[in-house]
Amino acid sequence: MAARRPRPAASRLLSALAGLLRTALVLGALAGAGWWAWQQPFMERPRTLWELSRAGPAQALPVPVMGVSPGAIADTWGAGRSGGRRHEGVDIFAARGTPVVSSTRGIVSAIRETGLGGRQVWVLGPGLERYYYAHLDDWADGLQEGDVVRPGQALGVVGDTGNARGTPTHLHYGIYGADGALDPLPRLRAGAP
């Protein structure tokens, strides 16, 4: 049996470079396909969730009830409520049926009719804070859990459902972070034009 002759160093180097080039081309094609897929409509929810998780909490917000200015909102944060509760939000008074819109970009995490809030929508927003829109008379047509919403997008209309039945129609608007309820009024005032 004859001994194999070692390949020259130049041949080994070219072979290694060709292998590296093939690997780089395959990885480049996979990265390109991944980038393409990430931009597609079917990836909107995961992409939005990732972006929201990396964003800081919104510091200035538009009023989520059409036609209401921040100056028209009374500071009711922490006011006493039945059962020894404290008010964890602000009440934004407006005529029944006035549009309620999302104050942030986010993902609709819940649409339900239950408890004190009656008809309500929860939106997961920047910094993974949760935005609570309650006492709605009705929800926006076609709105579904999991929808990606943008600022100004319709969520529903002002009403008096839940424990607000029979009171002047309004939106109860709340913000909840990792440590609980946050006062929305300073952010609404910071968002005033």
PDB file of N, CA and C in Angstrom, residues 148-193:
ATOM      1  N   VAL A 148     -53.017  44.266  16.287  1.00  0.00           N
ATOM      2  CA  VAL A 148     -52.040  45.324  16.491  1.00  0.00           C
ATOM      3  C   VAL A 148     -52.769  46.637  16.228  1.00  0.00           C
ATOM      4  N   VAL A 149     -52.696  47.564  17.197  1.00  0.00           N
ATOM      5  CA  VAL A 149     -53.358  48.858  17.043  1.00  0.00           C
ATOM      6  C   VAL A 149     -52.322  49.968  17.048  1.00  0.00           C
ATOM      7  N   ARG A 150     -52.705  51.070  16.437  1.00  0.00           N
ATOM      8  CA  ARG A 150     -51.843  52.245  16.371  1.00  0.00           C
ATOM      9  C   ARG A 150     -52.514  53.399  17.105  1.00  0.00           C
ATOM     10  N   PRO A 151     -51.738  54.414  17.506  1.00  0.00           N
ATOM     11  CA  PRO A 151     -52.370  55.561  18.170  1.00  0.00           C
ATOM     12  C   PRO A 151     -53.475  56.141  17.293  1.00  0.00           C
ATOM     13  N   GLY A 152     -54.610  56.425  17.899  1.00  0.00           N
ATOM     14  CA  GLY A 152     -55.737  56.984  17.165  1.00  0.00           C
ATOM     15  C   GLY A 152     -56.664  55.958  16.560  1.00  0.00           C
ATOM     16  N   GLN A 153     -56.337  54.685  16.659  1.00  0.00           N
ATOM     17  CA  GLN A 153     -57.196  53.639  16.100  1.00  0.00           C
ATOM     18  C   GLN A 153     -58.369  53.382  17.042  1.00  0.00           C
ATOM     19  N   ALA A 154     -59.560  53.246  16.470  1.00  0.00           N
ATOM     20  CA  ALA A 154     -60.787  53.073  17.255  1.00  0.00           C
ATOM     21  C   ALA A 154     -60.768  51.779  18.059  1.00  0.00           C
ATOM     22  N   LEU A 155     -61.160  51.907  19.338  1.00  0.00           N
ATOM     23  CA  LEU A 155     -61.309  50.752  20.217  1.00  0.00           C
ATOM     24  C   LEU A 155     -62.763  50.533  20.602  1.00  0.00           C
ATOM     25  N   GLY A 156     -63.534  51.624  20.649  1.00  0.00           N
ATOM     26  CA  GLY A 156     -64.925  51.535  21.051  1.00  0.00           C
ATOM     27  C   GLY A 156     -65.519  52.918  21.192  1.00  0.00           C
ATOM     28  N   VAL A 157     -66.600  53.009  21.976  1.00  0.00           N
ATOM     29  CA  VAL A 157     -67.264  54.290  22.205  1.00  0.00           C
ATOM     30  C   VAL A 157     -67.610  54.432  23.680  1.00  0.00           C
ATOM     31  N   VAL A 158     -67.658  55.673  24.120  1.00  0.00           N
ATOM     32  CA  VAL A 158     -67.940  56.005  25.518  1.00  0.00           C
ATOM     33  C   VAL A 158     -69.311  55.490  25.927  1.00  0.00           C
ATOM     34  N   GLY A 159     -69.388  54.990  27.173  1.00  0.00           N
ATOM     35  CA  GLY A 159     -70.653  54.501  27.704  1.00  0.00           C
ATOM     36  C   GLY A 159     -70.695  54.592  29.216  1.00  0.00           C
ATOM     37  N   ASP A 160     -71.471  53.684  29.822  1.00  0.00           N
ATOM     38  CA  ASP A 160     -71.602  53.654  31.283  1.00  0.00           C
ATOM     39  C   ASP A 160     -71.800  52.218  31.776  1.00  0.00           C
ATOM     40  N   THR A 161     -71.118  51.260  31.159  1.00  0.00           N
ATOM     41  CA  THR A 161     -71.288  49.856  31.542  1.00  0.00           C
ATOM     42  C   THR A 161     -70.530  49.547  32.830  1.00  0.00           C
ATOM     43  N   GLY A 162     -70.780  48.353  33.359  1.00  0.00           N
ATOM     44  CA  GLY A 162     -70.136  47.941  34.606  1.00  0.00           C
ATOM     45  C   GLY A 162     -70.712  48.700  35.784  1.00  0.00           C
ATOM     46  N   ASN A 163     -69.851  49.062  36.731  1.00  0.00           N
ATOM     47  CA  ASN A 163     -70.344  49.760  37.922  1.00  0.00           C
ATOM     48  C   ASN A 163     -70.621  51.238  37.655  1.00  0.00           C
ATOM     49  N   ALA A 164     -70.481  51.687  36.424  1.00  0.00           N
ATOM     50  CA  ALA A 164     -70.800  53.077  36.059  1.00  0.00           C
ATOM     51  C   ALA A 164     -72.247  53.208  35.561  1.00  0.00           C
ATOM     52  N   ARG A 165     -72.996  52.105  35.520  1.00  0.00           N
ATOM     53  CA  ARG A 165     -74.372  52.134  35.016  1.00  0.00           C
ATOM     54  C   ARG A 165     -75.167  53.230  35.723  1.00  0.00           C
ATOM     55  N   GLY A 166     -75.773  54.107  34.920  1.00  0.00           N
ATOM     56  CA  GLY A 166     -76.600  55.174  35.468  1.00  0.00           C
ATOM     57  C   GLY A 166     -75.845  56.443  35.828  1.00  0.00           C
ATOM     58  N   THR A 167     -74.524  56.436  35.712  1.00  0.00           N
ATOM     59  CA  THR A 167     -73.740  57.649  35.976  1.00  0.00           C
ATOM     60  C   THR A 167     -73.524  58.388  34.657  1.00  0.00           C
ATOM     61  N   PRO A 168     -73.027  59.615  34.700  1.00  0.00           N
ATOM     62  CA  PRO A 168     -72.711  60.293  33.433  1.00  0.00           C
ATOM     63  C   PRO A 168     -71.716  59.455  32.622  1.00  0.00           C
ATOM     64  N   THR A 169     -71.942  59.389  31.330  1.00  0.00           N
ATOM     65  CA  THR A 169     -71.111  58.539  30.474  1.00  0.00           C
ATOM     66  C   THR A 169     -69.667  59.033  30.468  1.00  0.00           C
ATOM     67  N   HIS A 170     -68.755  58.077  30.514  1.00  0.00           N
ATOM     68  CA  HIS A 170     -67.329  58.406  30.549  1.00  0.00           C
ATOM     69  C   HIS A 170     -66.490  57.181  30.216  1.00  0.00           C
ATOM     70  N   LEU A 171     -65.228  57.438  29.948  1.00  0.00           N
ATOM     71  CA  LEU A 171     -64.233  56.380  29.803  1.00  0.00           C
ATOM     72  C   LEU A 171     -63.404  56.360  31.073  1.00  0.00           C
ATOM     73  N   HIS A 172     -63.285  55.199  31.692  1.00  0.00           N
ATOM     74  CA  HIS A 172     -62.294  55.045  32.758  1.00  0.00           C
ATOM     75  C   HIS A 172     -61.028  54.594  32.049  1.00  0.00           C
ATOM     76  N   TYR A 173     -59.970  55.385  32.218  1.00  0.00           N
ATOM     77  CA  TYR A 173     -58.695  55.134  31.538  1.00  0.00           C
ATOM     78  C   TYR A 173     -57.620  54.872  32.580  1.00  0.00           C
ATOM     79  N   GLY A 174     -56.988  53.711  32.488  1.00  0.00           N
ATOM     80  CA  GLY A 174     -55.947  53.352  33.446  1.00  0.00           C
ATOM     81  C   GLY A 174     -54.702  52.835  32.754  1.00  0.00           C
ATOM     82  N   ILE A 175     -53.589  52.953  33.457  1.00  0.00           N
ATOM     83  CA  ILE A 175     -52.309  52.419  32.978  1.00  0.00           C
ATOM     84  C   ILE A 175     -51.733  51.566  34.103  1.00  0.00           C
ATOM     85  N   TYR A 176     -51.264  50.369  33.748  1.00  0.00           N
ATOM     86  CA  TYR A 176     -50.701  49.445  34.726  1.00  0.00           C
ATOM     87  C   TYR A 176     -49.319  49.010  34.270  1.00  0.00           C
ATOM     88  N   GLY A 177     -48.340  49.223  35.148  1.00  0.00           N
ATOM     89  CA  GLY A 177     -46.979  48.770  34.907  1.00  0.00           C
ATOM     90  C   GLY A 177     -46.685  47.532  35.736  1.00  0.00           C
ATOM     91  N   ALA A 178     -45.436  47.156  35.779  1.00  0.00           N
ATOM     92  CA  ALA A 178     -45.036  45.959  36.521  1.00  0.00           C
ATOM     93  C   ALA A 178     -45.352  46.080  38.007  1.00  0.00           C
ATOM     94  N   ASP A 179     -45.359  47.305  38.535  1.00  0.00           N
ATOM     95  CA  ASP A 179     -45.597  47.510  39.963  1.00  0.00           C
ATOM     96  C   ASP A 179     -47.025  47.940  40.286  1.00  0.00           C
ATOM     97  N   GLY A 180     -47.939  47.854  39.318  1.00  0.00           N
ATOM     98  CA  GLY A 180     -49.330  48.200  39.571  1.00  0.00           C
ATOM     99  C   GLY A 180     -49.787  49.433  38.822  1.00  0.00           C
ATOM    100  N   ALA A 181     -50.847  50.055  39.332  1.00  0.00           N
ATOM    101  CA  ALA A 181     -51.499  51.183  38.655  1.00  0.00           C
ATOM    102  C   ALA A 181     -50.609  52.426  38.667  1.00  0.00           C
ATOM    103  N   LEU A 182     -50.699  53.192  37.570  1.00  0.00           N
ATOM    104  CA  LEU A 182     -49.959  54.444  37.407  1.00  0.00           C
ATOM    105  C   LEU A 182     -50.940  55.551  37.054  1.00  0.00           C
ATOM    106  N   ASP A 183     -50.688  56.748  37.532  1.00  0.00           N
ATOM    107  CA  ASP A 183     -51.563  57.884  37.250  1.00  0.00           C
ATOM    108  C   ASP A 183     -51.393  58.322  35.794  1.00  0.00           C
ATOM    109  N   PRO A 184     -52.447  58.220  34.962  1.00  0.00           N
ATOM    110  CA  PRO A 184     -52.317  58.600  33.552  1.00  0.00           C
ATOM    111  C   PRO A 184     -52.330  60.107  33.303  1.00  0.00           C
ATOM    112  N   LEU A 185     -52.888  60.892  34.231  1.00  0.00           N
ATOM    113  CA  LEU A 185     -53.099  62.316  33.962  1.00  0.00           C
ATOM    114  C   LEU A 185     -51.819  63.081  33.633  1.00  0.00           C
ATOM    115  N   PRO A 186     -50.713  62.903  34.342  1.00  0.00           N
ATOM    116  CA  PRO A 186     -49.499  63.626  33.948  1.00  0.00           C
ATOM    117  C   PRO A 186     -49.059  63.324  32.520  1.00  0.00           C
ATOM    118  N   ARG A 187     -49.234  62.106  32.080  1.00  0.00           N
ATOM    119  CA  ARG A 187     -48.848  61.742  30.704  1.00  0.00           C
ATOM    120  C   ARG A 187     -49.803  62.354  29.692  1.00  0.00           C
ATOM    121  N   LEU A 188     -51.087  62.429  30.044  1.00  0.00           N
ATOM    122  CA  LEU A 188     -52.055  63.045  29.139  1.00  0.00           C
ATOM    123  C   LEU A 188     -51.763  64.543  29.034  1.00  0.00           C
ATOM    124  N   ARG A 189     -51.414  65.184  30.141  1.00  0.00           N
ATOM    125  CA  ARG A 189     -51.090  66.613  30.096  1.00  0.00           C
ATOM    126  C   ARG A 189     -49.790  66.856  29.335  1.00  0.00           C
ATOM    127  N   ALA A 190     -48.828  65.927  29.459  1.00  0.00           N
ATOM    128  CA  ALA A 190     -47.568  66.076  28.722  1.00  0.00           C
ATOM    129  C   ALA A 190     -47.781  65.915  27.219  1.00  0.00           C
ATOM    130  N   GLY A 191     -48.840  65.219  26.823  1.00  0.00           N
ATOM    131  CA  GLY A 191     -49.127  64.993  25.408  1.00  0.00           C
ATOM    132  C   GLY A 191     -49.970  66.099  24.785  1.00  0.00           C
ATOM    133  N   ALA A 192     -50.354  67.115  25.581  1.00  0.00           N
ATOM    134  CA  ALA A 192     -51.198  68.199  25.051  1.00  0.00           C
ATOM    135  C   ALA A 192     -50.432  69.001  24.022  1.00  0.00           C
ATOM    136  N   PRO A 193     -51.119  69.382  22.921  1.00  0.00           N
ATOM    137  CA  PRO A 193     -50.438  70.156  21.870  1.00  0.00           C
ATOM    138  C   PRO A 193     -50.095  71.564  22.340  1.00  0.00           C
TER     139      PRO A 193
END
